[in-house]
XYZ file of C-alpha atoms in Angstrom:
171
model
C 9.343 17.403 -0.826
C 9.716 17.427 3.206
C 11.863 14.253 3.839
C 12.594 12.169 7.292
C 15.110 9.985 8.022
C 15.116 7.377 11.232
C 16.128 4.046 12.294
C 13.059 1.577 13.557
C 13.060 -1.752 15.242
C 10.646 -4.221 14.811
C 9.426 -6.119 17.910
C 7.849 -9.229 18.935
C 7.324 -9.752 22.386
C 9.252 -7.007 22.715
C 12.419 -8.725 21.519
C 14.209 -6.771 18.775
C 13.873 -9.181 15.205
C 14.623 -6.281 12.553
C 16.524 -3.277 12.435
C 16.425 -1.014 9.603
C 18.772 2.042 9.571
C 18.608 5.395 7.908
C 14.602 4.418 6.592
C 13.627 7.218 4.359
C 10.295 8.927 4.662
C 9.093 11.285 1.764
C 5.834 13.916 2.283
C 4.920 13.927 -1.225
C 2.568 16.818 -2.124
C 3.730 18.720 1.017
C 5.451 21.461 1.792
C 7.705 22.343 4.966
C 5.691 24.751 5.721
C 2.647 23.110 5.212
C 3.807 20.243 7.437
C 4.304 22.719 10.511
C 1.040 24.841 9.381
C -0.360 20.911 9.863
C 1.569 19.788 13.401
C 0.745 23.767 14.991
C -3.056 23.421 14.095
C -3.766 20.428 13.878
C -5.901 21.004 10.718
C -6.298 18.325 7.270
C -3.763 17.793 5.436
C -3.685 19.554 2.327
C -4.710 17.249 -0.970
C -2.319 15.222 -2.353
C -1.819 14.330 -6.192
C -4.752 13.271 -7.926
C -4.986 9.511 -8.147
C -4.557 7.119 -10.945
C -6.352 4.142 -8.958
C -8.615 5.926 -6.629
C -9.128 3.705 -3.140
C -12.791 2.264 -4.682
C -10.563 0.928 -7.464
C -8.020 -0.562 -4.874
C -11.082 -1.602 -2.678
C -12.505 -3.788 -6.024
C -9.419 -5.129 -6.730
C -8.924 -6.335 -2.618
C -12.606 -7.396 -1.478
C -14.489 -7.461 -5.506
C -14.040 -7.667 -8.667
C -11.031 -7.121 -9.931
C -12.164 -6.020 -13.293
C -13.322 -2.831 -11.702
C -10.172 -2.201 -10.724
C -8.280 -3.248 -14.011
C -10.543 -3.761 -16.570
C -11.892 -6.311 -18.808
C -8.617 -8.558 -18.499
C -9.156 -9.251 -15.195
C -13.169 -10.475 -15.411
C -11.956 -13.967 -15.292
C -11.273 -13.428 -11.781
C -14.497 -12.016 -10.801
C -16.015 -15.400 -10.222
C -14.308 -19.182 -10.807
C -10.172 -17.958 -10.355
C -8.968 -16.982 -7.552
C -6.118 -13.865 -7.839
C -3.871 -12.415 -5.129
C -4.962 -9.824 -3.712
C -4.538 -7.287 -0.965
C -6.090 -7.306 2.571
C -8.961 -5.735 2.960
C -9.112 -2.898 5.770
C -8.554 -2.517 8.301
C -5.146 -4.120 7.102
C -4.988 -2.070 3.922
C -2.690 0.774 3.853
C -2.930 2.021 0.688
C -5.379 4.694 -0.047
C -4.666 5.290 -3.639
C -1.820 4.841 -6.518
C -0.815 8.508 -7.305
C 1.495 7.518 -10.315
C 2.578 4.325 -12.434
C 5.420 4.593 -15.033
C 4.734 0.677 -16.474
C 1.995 -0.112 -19.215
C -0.474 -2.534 -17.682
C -0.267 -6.166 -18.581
C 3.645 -5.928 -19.224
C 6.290 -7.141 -16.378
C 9.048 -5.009 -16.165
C 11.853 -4.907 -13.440
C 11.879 -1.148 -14.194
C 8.306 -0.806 -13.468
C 7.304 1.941 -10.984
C 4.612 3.039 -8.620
C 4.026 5.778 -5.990
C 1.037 5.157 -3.453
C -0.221 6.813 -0.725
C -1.748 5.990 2.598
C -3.501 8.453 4.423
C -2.393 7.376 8.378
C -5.640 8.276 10.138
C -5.380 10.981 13.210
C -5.889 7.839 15.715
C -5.040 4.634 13.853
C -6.154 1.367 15.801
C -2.809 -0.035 15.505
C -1.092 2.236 17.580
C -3.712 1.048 20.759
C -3.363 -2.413 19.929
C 0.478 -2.012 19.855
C 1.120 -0.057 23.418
C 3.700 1.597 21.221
C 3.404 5.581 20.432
C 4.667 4.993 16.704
C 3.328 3.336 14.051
C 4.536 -0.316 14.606
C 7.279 -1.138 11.370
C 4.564 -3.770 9.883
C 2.574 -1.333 9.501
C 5.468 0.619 7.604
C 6.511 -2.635 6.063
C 2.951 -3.673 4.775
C 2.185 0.180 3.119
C 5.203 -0.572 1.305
C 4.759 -3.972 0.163
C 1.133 -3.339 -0.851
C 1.940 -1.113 -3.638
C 4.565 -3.675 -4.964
C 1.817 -6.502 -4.674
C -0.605 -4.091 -6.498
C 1.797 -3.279 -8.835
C 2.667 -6.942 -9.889
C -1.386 -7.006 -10.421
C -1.482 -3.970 -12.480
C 1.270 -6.055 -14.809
C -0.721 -8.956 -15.273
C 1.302 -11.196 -13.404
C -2.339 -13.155 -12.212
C -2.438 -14.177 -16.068
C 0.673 -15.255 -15.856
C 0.024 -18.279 -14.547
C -2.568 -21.044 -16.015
C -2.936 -22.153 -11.858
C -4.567 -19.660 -8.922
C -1.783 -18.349 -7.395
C -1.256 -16.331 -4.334
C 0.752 -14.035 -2.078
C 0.853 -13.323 1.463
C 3.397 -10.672 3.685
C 1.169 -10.512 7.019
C 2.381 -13.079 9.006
C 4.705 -14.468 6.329
């Protein structure tokens, strides 16, 4: 798959807090030439891989129940518990979990998920940020959203006789 490679710097106030080097992009389901075909005419994208948790699924687990996102385990969170969960838009950036390599309800270190945000042709973050990239939080957020639905997927909410919770945005 088409890959990118660049170094970003988070700002606040436009003071440098975090630099990452050599930050590894991957276009999975791409090809070069599909990428260019995509740049010169400004057409869709092509589809991706088919999803395992479609974004309605991610969408129940972030803003209702989350036993429509992971089944009957999770109903005890639908009303009384409280669970983790993501942000709702527009602060979610994942659009769907393409593949998981981990059994739900088990916690493994090994455990593995690809997901996939679809960065919209004019995303409001790029006006709010009077920056022309997207802003590294952004970056930062896609990336820890999977992990954060990935430790739900494991059962790590049931984990726990007490509500727990979890927060990256303003961390």
């Amino acid at each position: 798959a088409p890959s990118a490679f660049a170094n970003a710097i988070l700002l606040i106030d436009v003071k440098p807090i975090v630099a990452v080097e050599n930050l590894a992009v991957t276009f999975n389901g791409l090809s070069g030439s599909s990428i260019s075909s995509l740049w010169r005419d400004g057409g869709a994208a092509p589809p991706g891989p088919a999803a395992t948790y479609s974004r309605e699924r991610i969408l129940a687990y972030c803003l209702g129940k989350p036993s429509e996102a992971f089944g009957e385990p999770y109903r005890i969170f639908d009303s009384g518990r409280v669970i983790a969960r993501l942000p709702g838009p527009p602060f979610l950036f994942l659009d769907r979990v393409e593949s998981v390599d981990a059994e739900p309800w088990i916690l493994l270190t090994c455990a593995r998920a690809r997901g996939a945000y679809d960065v919209p042709s004019d995303p409001w973050y790029i006006a709010e940020s009077g920056q022309p990239e997207m802003p590294f939080a952004v970056l930062l957020e896609a990336a820890l959203q999977v992990c954060g639905w990935l430790a739900a997927q494991g059962g790590a909410a049931q984990r726990s006789p007490e509500d727990v919770s979890f927060r990256s945005l303003g961390g």
